Coordinates of C-alpha atoms in Angstrom, one line a residue:
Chain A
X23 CA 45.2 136.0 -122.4
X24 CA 46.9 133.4 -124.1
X25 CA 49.6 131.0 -122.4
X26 CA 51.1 131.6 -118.9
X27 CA 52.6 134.6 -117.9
X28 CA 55.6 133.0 -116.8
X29 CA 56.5 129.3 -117.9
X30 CA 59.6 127.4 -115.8
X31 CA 60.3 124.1 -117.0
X32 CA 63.5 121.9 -115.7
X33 CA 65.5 125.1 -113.4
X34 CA 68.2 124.1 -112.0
X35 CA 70.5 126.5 -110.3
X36 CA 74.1 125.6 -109.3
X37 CA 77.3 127.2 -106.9
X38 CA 80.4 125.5 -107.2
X39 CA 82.3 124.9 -103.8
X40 CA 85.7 123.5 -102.8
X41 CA 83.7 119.9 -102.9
X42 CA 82.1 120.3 -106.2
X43 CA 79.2 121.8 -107.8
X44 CA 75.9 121.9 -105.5
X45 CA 72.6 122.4 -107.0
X46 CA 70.7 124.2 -105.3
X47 CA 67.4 124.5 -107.4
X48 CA 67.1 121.5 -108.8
X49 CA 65.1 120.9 -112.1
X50 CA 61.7 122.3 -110.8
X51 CA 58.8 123.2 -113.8
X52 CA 55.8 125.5 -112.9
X53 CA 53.6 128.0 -114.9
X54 CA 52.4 131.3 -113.6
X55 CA 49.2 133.2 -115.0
X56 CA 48.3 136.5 -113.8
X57 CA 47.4 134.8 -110.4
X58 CA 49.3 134.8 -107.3
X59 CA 51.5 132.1 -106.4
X60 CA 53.5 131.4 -102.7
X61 CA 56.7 129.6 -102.9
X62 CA 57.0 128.2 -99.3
X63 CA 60.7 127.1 -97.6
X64 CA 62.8 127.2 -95.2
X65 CA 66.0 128.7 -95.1
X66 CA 68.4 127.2 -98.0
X67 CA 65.3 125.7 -99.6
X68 CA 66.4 127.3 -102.7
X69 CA 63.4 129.6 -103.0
X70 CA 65.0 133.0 -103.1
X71 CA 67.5 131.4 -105.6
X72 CA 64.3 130.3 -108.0
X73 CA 63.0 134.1 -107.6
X74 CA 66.3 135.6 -108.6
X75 CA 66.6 132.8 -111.7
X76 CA 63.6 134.4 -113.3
X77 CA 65.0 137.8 -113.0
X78 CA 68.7 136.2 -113.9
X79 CA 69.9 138.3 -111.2
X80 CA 72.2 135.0 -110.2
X81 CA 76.0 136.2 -110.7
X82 CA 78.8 133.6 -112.1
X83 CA 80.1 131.6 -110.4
X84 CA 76.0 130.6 -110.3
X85 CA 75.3 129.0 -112.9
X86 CA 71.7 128.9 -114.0
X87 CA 70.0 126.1 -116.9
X88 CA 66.7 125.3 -117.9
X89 CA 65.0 124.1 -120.3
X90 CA 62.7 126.6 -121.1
X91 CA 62.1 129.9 -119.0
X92 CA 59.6 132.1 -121.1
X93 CA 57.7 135.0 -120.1
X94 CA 55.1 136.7 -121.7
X95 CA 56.9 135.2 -125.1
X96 CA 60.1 136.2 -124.2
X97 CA 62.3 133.6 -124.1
X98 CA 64.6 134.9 -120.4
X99 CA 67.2 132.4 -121.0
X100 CA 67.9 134.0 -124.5
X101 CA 67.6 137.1 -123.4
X102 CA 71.0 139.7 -123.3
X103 CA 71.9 141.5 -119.8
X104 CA 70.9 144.7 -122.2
X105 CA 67.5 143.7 -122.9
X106 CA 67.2 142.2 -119.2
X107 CA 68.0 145.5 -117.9
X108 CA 64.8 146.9 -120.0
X109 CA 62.6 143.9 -119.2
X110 CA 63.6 144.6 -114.6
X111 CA 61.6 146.7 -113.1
X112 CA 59.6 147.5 -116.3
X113 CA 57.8 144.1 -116.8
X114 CA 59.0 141.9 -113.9
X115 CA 59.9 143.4 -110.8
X116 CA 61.2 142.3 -107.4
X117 CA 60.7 143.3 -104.1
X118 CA 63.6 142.1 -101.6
X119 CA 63.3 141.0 -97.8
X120 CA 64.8 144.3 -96.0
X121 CA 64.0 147.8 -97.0
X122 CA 67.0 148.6 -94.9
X123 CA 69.6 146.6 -97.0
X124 CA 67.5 147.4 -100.5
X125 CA 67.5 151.1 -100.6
X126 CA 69.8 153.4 -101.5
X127 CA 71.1 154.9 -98.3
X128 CA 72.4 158.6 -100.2
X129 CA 68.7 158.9 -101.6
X130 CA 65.7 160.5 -100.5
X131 CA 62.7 158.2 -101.2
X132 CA 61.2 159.9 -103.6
X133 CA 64.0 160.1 -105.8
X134 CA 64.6 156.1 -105.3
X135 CA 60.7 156.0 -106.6
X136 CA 61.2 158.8 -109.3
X137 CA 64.0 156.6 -110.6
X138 CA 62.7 153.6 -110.9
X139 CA 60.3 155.3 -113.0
X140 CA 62.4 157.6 -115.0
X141 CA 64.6 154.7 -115.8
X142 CA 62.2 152.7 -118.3
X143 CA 59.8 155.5 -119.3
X144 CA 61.5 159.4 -119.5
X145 CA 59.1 162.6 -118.1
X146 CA 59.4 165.7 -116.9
X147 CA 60.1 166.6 -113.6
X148 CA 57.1 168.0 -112.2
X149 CA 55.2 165.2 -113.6
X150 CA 57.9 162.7 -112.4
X151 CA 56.9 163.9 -108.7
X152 CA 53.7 163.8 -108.8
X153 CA 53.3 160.2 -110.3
X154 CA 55.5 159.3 -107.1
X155 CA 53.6 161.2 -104.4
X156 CA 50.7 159.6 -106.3
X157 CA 52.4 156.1 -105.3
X158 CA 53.4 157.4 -102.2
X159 CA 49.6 157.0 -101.3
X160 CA 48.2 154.6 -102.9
X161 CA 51.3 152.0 -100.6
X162 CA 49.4 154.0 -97.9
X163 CA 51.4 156.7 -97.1
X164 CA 50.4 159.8 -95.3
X165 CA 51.9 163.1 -96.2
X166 CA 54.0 161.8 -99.2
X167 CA 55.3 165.2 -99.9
X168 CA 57.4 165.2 -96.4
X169 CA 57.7 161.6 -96.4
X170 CA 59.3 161.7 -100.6
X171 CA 61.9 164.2 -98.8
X172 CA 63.4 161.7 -96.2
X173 CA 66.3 159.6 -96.5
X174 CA 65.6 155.7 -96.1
X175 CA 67.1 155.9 -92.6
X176 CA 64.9 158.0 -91.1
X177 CA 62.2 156.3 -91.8
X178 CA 60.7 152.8 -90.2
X179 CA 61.2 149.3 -91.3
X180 CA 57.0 149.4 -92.6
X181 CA 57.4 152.7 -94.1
X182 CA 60.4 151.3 -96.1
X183 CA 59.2 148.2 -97.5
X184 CA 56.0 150.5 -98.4
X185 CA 58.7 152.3 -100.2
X186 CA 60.2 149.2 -101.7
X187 CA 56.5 148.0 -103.0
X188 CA 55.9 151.5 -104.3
X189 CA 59.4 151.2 -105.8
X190 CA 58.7 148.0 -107.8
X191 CA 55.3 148.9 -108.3
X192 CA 55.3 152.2 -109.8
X193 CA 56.4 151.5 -113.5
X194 CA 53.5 149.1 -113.3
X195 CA 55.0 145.6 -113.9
X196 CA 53.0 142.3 -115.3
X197 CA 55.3 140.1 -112.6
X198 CA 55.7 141.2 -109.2
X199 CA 58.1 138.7 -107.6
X200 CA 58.0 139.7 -103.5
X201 CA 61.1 138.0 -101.5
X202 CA 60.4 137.7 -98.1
X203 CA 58.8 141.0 -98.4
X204 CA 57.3 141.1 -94.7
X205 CA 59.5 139.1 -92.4
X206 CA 61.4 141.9 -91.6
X207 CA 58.4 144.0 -90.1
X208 CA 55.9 143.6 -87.3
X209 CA 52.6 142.1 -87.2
X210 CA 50.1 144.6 -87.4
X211 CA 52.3 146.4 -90.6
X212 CA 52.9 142.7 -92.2
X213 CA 49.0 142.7 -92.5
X214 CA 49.2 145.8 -93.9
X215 CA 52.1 145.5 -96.6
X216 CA 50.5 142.2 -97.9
X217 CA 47.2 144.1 -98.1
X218 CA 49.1 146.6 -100.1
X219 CA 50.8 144.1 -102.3
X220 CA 46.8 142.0 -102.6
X221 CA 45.2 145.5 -103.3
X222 CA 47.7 146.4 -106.3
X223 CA 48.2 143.2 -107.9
X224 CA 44.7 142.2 -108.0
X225 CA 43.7 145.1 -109.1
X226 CA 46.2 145.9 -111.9
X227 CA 45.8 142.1 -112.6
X228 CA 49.3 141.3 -112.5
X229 CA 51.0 138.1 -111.5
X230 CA 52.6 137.6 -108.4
X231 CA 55.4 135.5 -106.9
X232 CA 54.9 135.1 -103.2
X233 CA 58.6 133.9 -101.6
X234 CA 58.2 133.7 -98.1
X235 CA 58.8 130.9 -94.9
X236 CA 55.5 131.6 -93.3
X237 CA 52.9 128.9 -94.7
X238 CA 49.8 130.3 -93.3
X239 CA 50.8 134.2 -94.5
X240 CA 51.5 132.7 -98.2
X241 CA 47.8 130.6 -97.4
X242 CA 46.3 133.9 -96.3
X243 CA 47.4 135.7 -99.7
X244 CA 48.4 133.2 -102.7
X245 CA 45.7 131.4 -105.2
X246 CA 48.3 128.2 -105.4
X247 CA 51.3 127.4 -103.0
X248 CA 54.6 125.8 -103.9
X249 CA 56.3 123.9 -101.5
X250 CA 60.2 123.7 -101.7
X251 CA 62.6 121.5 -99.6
X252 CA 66.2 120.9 -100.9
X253 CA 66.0 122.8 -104.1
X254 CA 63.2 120.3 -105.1
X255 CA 59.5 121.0 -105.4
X256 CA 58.1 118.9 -102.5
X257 CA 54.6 119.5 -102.9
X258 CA 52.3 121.8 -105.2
X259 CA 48.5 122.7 -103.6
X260 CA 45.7 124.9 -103.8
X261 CA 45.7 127.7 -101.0
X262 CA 42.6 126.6 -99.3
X263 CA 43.6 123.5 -99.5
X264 CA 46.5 123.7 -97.1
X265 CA 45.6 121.8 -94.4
X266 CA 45.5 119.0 -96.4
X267 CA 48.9 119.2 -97.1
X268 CA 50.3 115.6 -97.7
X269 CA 53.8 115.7 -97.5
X270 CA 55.9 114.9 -94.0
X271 CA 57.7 118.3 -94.8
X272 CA 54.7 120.2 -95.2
X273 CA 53.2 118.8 -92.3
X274 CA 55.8 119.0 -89.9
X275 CA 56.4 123.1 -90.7
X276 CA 52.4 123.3 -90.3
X277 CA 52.9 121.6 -86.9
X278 CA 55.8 123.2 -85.9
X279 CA 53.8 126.6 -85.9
X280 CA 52.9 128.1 -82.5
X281 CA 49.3 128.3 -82.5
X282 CA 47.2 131.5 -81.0
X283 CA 45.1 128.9 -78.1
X284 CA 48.3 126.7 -77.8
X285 CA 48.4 124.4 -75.3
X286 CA 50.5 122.0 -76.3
X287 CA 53.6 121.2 -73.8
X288 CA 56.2 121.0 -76.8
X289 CA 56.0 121.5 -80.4
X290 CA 57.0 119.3 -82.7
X291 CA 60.3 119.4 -84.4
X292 CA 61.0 118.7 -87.5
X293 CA 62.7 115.5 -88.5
X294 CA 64.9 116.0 -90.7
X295 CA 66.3 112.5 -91.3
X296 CA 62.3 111.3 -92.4
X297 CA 61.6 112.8 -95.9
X298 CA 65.7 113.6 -96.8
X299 CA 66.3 112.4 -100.3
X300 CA 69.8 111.8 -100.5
Chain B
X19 CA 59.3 139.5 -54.2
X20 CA 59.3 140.5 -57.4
X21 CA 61.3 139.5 -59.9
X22 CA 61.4 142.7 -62.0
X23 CA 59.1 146.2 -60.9
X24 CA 59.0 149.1 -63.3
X25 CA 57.3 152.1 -61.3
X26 CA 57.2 155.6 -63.8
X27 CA 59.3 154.2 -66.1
X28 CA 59.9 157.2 -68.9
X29 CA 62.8 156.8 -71.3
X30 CA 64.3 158.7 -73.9
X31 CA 66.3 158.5 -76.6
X32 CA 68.2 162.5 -76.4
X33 CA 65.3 164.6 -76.6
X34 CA 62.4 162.2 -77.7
X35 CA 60.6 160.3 -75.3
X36 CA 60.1 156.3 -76.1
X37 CA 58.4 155.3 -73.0
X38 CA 55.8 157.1 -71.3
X39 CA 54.9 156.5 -67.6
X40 CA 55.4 152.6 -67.5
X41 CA 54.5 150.6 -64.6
X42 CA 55.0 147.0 -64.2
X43 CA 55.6 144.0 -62.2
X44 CA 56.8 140.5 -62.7
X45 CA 56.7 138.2 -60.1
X46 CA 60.1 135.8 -59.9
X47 CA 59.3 132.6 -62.0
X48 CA 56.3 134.6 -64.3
X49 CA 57.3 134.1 -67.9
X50 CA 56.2 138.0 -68.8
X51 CA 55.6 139.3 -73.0
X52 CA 55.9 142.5 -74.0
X53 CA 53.9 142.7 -77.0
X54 CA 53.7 145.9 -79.9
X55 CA 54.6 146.9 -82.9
X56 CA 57.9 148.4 -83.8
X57 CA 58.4 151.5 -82.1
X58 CA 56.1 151.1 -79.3
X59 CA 58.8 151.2 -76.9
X60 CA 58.8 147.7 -76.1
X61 CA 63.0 146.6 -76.8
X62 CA 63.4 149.9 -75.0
X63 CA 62.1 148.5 -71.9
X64 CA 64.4 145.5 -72.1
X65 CA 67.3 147.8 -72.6
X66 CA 66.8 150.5 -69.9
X67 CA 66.1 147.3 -67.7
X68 CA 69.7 146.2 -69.3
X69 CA 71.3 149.3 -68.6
X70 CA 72.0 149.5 -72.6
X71 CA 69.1 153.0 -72.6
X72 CA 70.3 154.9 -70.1
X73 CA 68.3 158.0 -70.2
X74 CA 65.7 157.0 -67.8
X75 CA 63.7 158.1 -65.4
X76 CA 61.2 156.8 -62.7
X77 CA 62.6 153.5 -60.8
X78 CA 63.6 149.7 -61.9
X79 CA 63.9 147.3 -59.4
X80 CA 65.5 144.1 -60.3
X81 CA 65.1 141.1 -57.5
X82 CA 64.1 143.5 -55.0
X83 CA 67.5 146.2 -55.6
X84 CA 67.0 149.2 -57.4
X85 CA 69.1 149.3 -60.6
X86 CA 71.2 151.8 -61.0
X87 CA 71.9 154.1 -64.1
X88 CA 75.6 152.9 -64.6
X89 CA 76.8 149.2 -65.5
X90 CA 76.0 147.1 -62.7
X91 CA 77.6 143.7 -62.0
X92 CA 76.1 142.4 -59.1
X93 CA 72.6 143.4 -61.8
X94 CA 74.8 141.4 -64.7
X95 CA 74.9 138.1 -62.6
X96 CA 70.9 138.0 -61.7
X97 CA 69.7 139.3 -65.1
X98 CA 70.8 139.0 -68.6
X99 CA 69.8 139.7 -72.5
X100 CA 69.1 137.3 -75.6
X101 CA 69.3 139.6 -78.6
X102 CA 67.2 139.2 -81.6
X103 CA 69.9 138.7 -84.5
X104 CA 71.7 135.7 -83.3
X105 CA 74.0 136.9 -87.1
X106 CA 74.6 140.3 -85.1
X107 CA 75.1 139.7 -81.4
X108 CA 78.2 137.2 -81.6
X109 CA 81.5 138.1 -82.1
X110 CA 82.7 137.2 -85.4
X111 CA 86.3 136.4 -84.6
X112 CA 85.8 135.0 -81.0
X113 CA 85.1 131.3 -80.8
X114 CA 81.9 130.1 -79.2
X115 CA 84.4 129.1 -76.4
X116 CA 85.8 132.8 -76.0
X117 CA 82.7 134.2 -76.2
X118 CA 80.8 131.9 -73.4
X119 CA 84.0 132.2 -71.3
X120 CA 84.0 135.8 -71.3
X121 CA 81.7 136.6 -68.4
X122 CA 83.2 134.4 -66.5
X123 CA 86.2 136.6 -67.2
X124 CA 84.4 139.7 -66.1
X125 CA 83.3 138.4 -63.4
X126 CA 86.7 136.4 -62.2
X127 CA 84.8 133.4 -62.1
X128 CA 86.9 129.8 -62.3
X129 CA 86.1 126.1 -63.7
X130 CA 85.5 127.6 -66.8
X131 CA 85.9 124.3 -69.0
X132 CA 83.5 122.7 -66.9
X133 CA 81.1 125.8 -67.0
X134 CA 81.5 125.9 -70.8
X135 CA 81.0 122.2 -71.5
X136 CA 78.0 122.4 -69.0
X137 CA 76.2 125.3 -70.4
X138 CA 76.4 123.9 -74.1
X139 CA 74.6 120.8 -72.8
X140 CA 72.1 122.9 -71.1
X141 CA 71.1 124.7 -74.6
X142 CA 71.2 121.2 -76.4
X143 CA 74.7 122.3 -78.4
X144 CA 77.5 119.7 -79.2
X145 CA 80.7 119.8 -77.3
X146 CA 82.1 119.8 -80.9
X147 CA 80.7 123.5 -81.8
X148 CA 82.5 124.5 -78.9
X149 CA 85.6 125.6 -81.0
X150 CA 83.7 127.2 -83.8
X151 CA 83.5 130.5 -84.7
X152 CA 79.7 132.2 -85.6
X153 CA 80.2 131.5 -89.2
X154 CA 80.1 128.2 -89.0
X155 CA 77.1 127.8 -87.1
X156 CA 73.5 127.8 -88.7
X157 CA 71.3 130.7 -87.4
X158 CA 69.6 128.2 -84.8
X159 CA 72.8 126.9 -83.9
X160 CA 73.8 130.4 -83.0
X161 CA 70.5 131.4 -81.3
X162 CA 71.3 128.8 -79.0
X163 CA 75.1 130.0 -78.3
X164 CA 73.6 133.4 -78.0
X165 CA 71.2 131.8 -75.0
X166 CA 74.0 129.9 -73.7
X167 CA 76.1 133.0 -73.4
X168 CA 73.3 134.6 -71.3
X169 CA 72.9 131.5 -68.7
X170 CA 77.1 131.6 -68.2
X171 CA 76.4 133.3 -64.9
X172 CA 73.1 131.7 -63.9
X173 CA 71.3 134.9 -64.1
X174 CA 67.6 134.0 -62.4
X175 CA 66.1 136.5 -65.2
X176 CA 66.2 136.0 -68.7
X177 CA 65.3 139.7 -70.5
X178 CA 64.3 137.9 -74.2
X179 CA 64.2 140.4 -76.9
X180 CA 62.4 138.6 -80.1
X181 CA 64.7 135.8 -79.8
X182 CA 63.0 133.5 -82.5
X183 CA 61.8 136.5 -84.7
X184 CA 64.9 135.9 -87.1
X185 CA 64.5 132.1 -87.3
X186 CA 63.0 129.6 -89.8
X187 CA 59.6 128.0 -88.5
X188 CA 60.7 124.6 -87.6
X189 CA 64.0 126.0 -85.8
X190 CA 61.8 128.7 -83.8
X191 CA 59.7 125.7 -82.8
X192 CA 63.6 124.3 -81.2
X193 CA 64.5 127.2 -79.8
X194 CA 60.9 128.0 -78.5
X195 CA 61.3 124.2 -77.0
X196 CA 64.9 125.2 -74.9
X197 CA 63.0 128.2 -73.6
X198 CA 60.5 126.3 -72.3
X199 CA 62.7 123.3 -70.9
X200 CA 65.6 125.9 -69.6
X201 CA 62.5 127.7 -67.4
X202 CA 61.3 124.6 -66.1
X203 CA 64.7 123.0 -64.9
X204 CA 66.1 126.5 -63.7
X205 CA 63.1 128.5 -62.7
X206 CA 64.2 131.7 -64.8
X207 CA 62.1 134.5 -65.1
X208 CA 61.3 135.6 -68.6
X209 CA 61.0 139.3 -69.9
X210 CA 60.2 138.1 -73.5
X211 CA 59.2 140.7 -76.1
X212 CA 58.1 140.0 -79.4
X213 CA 55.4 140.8 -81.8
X214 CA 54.1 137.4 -82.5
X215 CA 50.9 136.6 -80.3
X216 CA 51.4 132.8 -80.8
X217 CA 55.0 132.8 -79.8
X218 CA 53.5 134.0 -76.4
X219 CA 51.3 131.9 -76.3
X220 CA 53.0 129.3 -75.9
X221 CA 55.7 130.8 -73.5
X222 CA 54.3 132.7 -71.7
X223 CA 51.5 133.2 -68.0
X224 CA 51.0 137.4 -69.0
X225 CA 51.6 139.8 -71.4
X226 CA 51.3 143.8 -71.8
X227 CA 50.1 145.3 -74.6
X228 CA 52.1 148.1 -75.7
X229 CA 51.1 151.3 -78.1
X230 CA 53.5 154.2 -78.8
X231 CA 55.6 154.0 -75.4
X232 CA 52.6 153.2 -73.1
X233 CA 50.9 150.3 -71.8
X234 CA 47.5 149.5 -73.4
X235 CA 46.6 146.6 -71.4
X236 CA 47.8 143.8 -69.4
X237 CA 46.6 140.8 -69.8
X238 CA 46.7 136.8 -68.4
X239 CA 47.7 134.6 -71.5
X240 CA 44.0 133.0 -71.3
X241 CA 42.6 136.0 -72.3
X242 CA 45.4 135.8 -75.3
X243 CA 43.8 132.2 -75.9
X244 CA 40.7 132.9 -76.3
X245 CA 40.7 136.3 -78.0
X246 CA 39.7 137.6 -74.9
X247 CA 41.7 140.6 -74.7
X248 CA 39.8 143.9 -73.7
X249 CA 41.0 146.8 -75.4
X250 CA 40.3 147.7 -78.9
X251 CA 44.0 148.1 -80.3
X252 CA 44.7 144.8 -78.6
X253 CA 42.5 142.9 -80.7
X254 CA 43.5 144.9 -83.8
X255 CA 46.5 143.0 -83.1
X256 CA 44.8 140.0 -82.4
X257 CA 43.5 140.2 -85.0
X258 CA 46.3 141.1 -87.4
X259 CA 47.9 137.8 -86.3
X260 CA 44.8 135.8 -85.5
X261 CA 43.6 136.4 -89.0
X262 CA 47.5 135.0 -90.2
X263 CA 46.7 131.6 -88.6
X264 CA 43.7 130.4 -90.1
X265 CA 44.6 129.2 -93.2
X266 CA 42.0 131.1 -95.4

């Protein structure tokens, strides 16, 4: 492999509003290989807003610069909305935060999957169904065939993001950027969606962008972590090395986390006043 | 006396069943989780108990009075519900003031400017939110309206369904914090049902395990602490979330 598979230098997303333009992304650089990489915020951190930039799914009156935004050799920023339409799905792909806002609500499953598929590489039929049913299992899904047949809202919030991974997944993409793809299901299935999302991108040896507000989840599963605070980059570690987070910011969401034996009386809130840049 | 007691509880949803045979008891002051993954029944609970699932069977005593199967006011002033999207459970086009006065409407209640003004304080809220509407409040911001709404008619019970599950870390940890504080001043009794094991942790002094509309085990938060918990499926889930917060 030569080069990163994605390569972000100087991004800087900006809305304008009644008191001017706001950036919010603003000028962050990082590279990608084919590892997997968290992006850690909170709300209005401008994390989602960095995923969508690589994807240039950001509509006017977003306005989106950089310096350089290259993946794989292509340079995005260059890029026309025709090619990007050939380069989504096919080469980067994008799983979004709720399966129940995502899919297509007039669409059986398993022509959502079949689609997604059909779209960037043309088969027949017969062979169509069974690469989706084949998908269908491998996100963990018993009895694809009945489950192909259903309508997104009859089945639940797990089964749908399963849908969503096999979705993105199935034309086999180098990037997998996941938004949030867990917080809108339980525990036990989170686990079990991020295994899902481990399991296939590891082994397909893809790269994957890891958006999320859970530190220890994006600890759990990422090789590197990105912090983000403001639209700014606040600090850039090593996965294991978490817990020796430097940064007030990084610190203070760590601290803020229930624990499993807690016993502390209060948590910690964040100060918002102690690390604010402007 | 017990603050809420669940004897044969079965509820359904038309034909299908949710809730199989559940039997509980909370004792008044006991901060109580209901803990499960999605569909095990648990929200159910809170809303049969809320008189929002009506198709029940088997008995629910609430402060001693058996609840009834219709809407129930003398139920609505001892016992009321947080929702888990504080985006979907306000009013878009009432005012925080509208919406925290309207119980007090309901229930013909006067001195609502002082109730209002007192209620916001209680949740931590600035008397200049109190003429905002939902839009212009960020989701903890609304979270705590959405807790403030529920205290209008100091209700001794508090029936929490995932009430931090939509909110960012460091605002959960806020919210998490009013729970706490609002128990200790007014010695409510939490229902709280959630999925995340550290959430109750914190909050709460039991918690039942639920798996697909029964009870799996119930348990003393110590047990929770120390990964103590007894049956198998319980410490899957233990598991699934323990595992989530050790950084690896």
């Amino acid at each position: 492999m030569t080069g990163p598979l994605l390569s972000i230098k100087n991004l800087t997303v900006t809305f304008p509003t009644p008191k001017g333009p706001v950036d919010v992304v603003r000028g962050i650089s990082f590279s990608l290989g084919r590892e997997r990489l968290g992006i850690v915020g909170e709300s209005g951190s401008g994390k989602s807003m960095t995923g969508r930039s690589i994807l240039k799914l950001i509509r006017p009156p977003g306005r989106v610069t950089a310096d350089e935004m290259v993946f794989d050799g292509i340079d995005l920023m260059a890029e026309s909305e025709r090619r990007m339409r050939a380069l989504r799905g096919a080469r980067i792909s994008m799983v979004m935060q709720d399966p129940k806002f995502s899919l297509n609500p007039v669409m059986t499953v398993g022509e959502q999957i079949g689609e997604a598929l059909q779209t960037h590489r043309p088969m027949p039929r017969r062979q169509l169904r069974a690469r989706v049913l084949e998908m269908l299992h491998a996100v963990r899904i018993n009895e694809p065939d009945r489950v192909a047949d259903l309508y997104p809202h009859e089945v639940s919030g797990g089964m749908g993001q399963r849908v969503m991974i096999a979705m993105m997944l199935i034309p086999e993409p180098d990037l997998l950027i996941a938004d949030e793809p867990t917080s809108a299901l339980d525990v036990s299935v989170q686990a079990q969606v991020l295994d899902i999302i481990d399991e296939l991108v590891t082994g397909k040896g893809m790269g994957l962008i890891l958006i999320s507000h859970d530190l220890n989840m994006v600890a759990r599963y990422c090789d590197r972590i990105l912090v983000m605070n403001g639209g700014e980059i606040v600090e850039e570690c090593a996965a294991r090395d978490l817990d020796k987070a430097r940064h007030p910011y990084t610190r203070g969401l760590l601290a803020a986390m229930p624990r499993m034996d807690e016993d502390r009386e209060e948590l910690p809130v964040l100060d918002r006043t102690a690390w604010a840049a402007t | 006396m017990n603050a809420i007691e669940l004897t044969h509880l079965d509820i359904a949803y038309g034909p299908t069943r949710v809730v199989h045979d559940v039997s509980l008891a909370i004792a008044e002051g006991e901060s109580f989780a209901l803990v499960g993954e999605s569909g095990s029944g648990k929200s159910t609970i809170l809303k049969a108990i809320a008189g929002l699932a009506p198709d029940w069977t088997g008995e629910i005593s609430v402060l001693g009075s058996p609840r009834a199967h219709r809407p129930d006011r003398g139920f609505a002033k001892s016992c009321q519900m947080v929702f888990q999207d504080p985006y979907g459970s306000l009013h878009p086009r009432k005012t925080v003031d509208d919406c925290l006065a309207e119980p007090l409407a309901v229930h013909g209640l006067k001195g609502r400017d002082g109730r209002v003004k007192a209620v916001l304080a209680a949740v931590g809220l600035d008397q200049r939110f109190r003429f905002r509407y939902p839009h212009q409040l960020s989701g903890g911001q609304r979270q705590r309206v959405a807790i403030a709404r529920a205290l209008m008619l100091e209700p001794r019970i508090l029936l929490l369904d995932e009430p931090t599950s939509a909110l960012d870390v460091s605002v959960q940890a806020e919210i998490l914090n009013l729970l706490k504080k609002l128990r200790r001043e007014q010695g409510l009794t939490y229902l709280l049902v959630t999925h995340n094991l550290p959430v109750v942790s914190f909050l709460c002094d039991r918690l039942a395990v639920m798996r697909h509309g029964r009870i799996v085990e119930v348990a003393h938060v110590e047990a929770l602490k120390r990964g103590a918990l007894a049956e198998p499926y319980s410490r899957e889930l233990y598991a699934a979330s323990g595992g989530t917060l050790q950084p690896a």
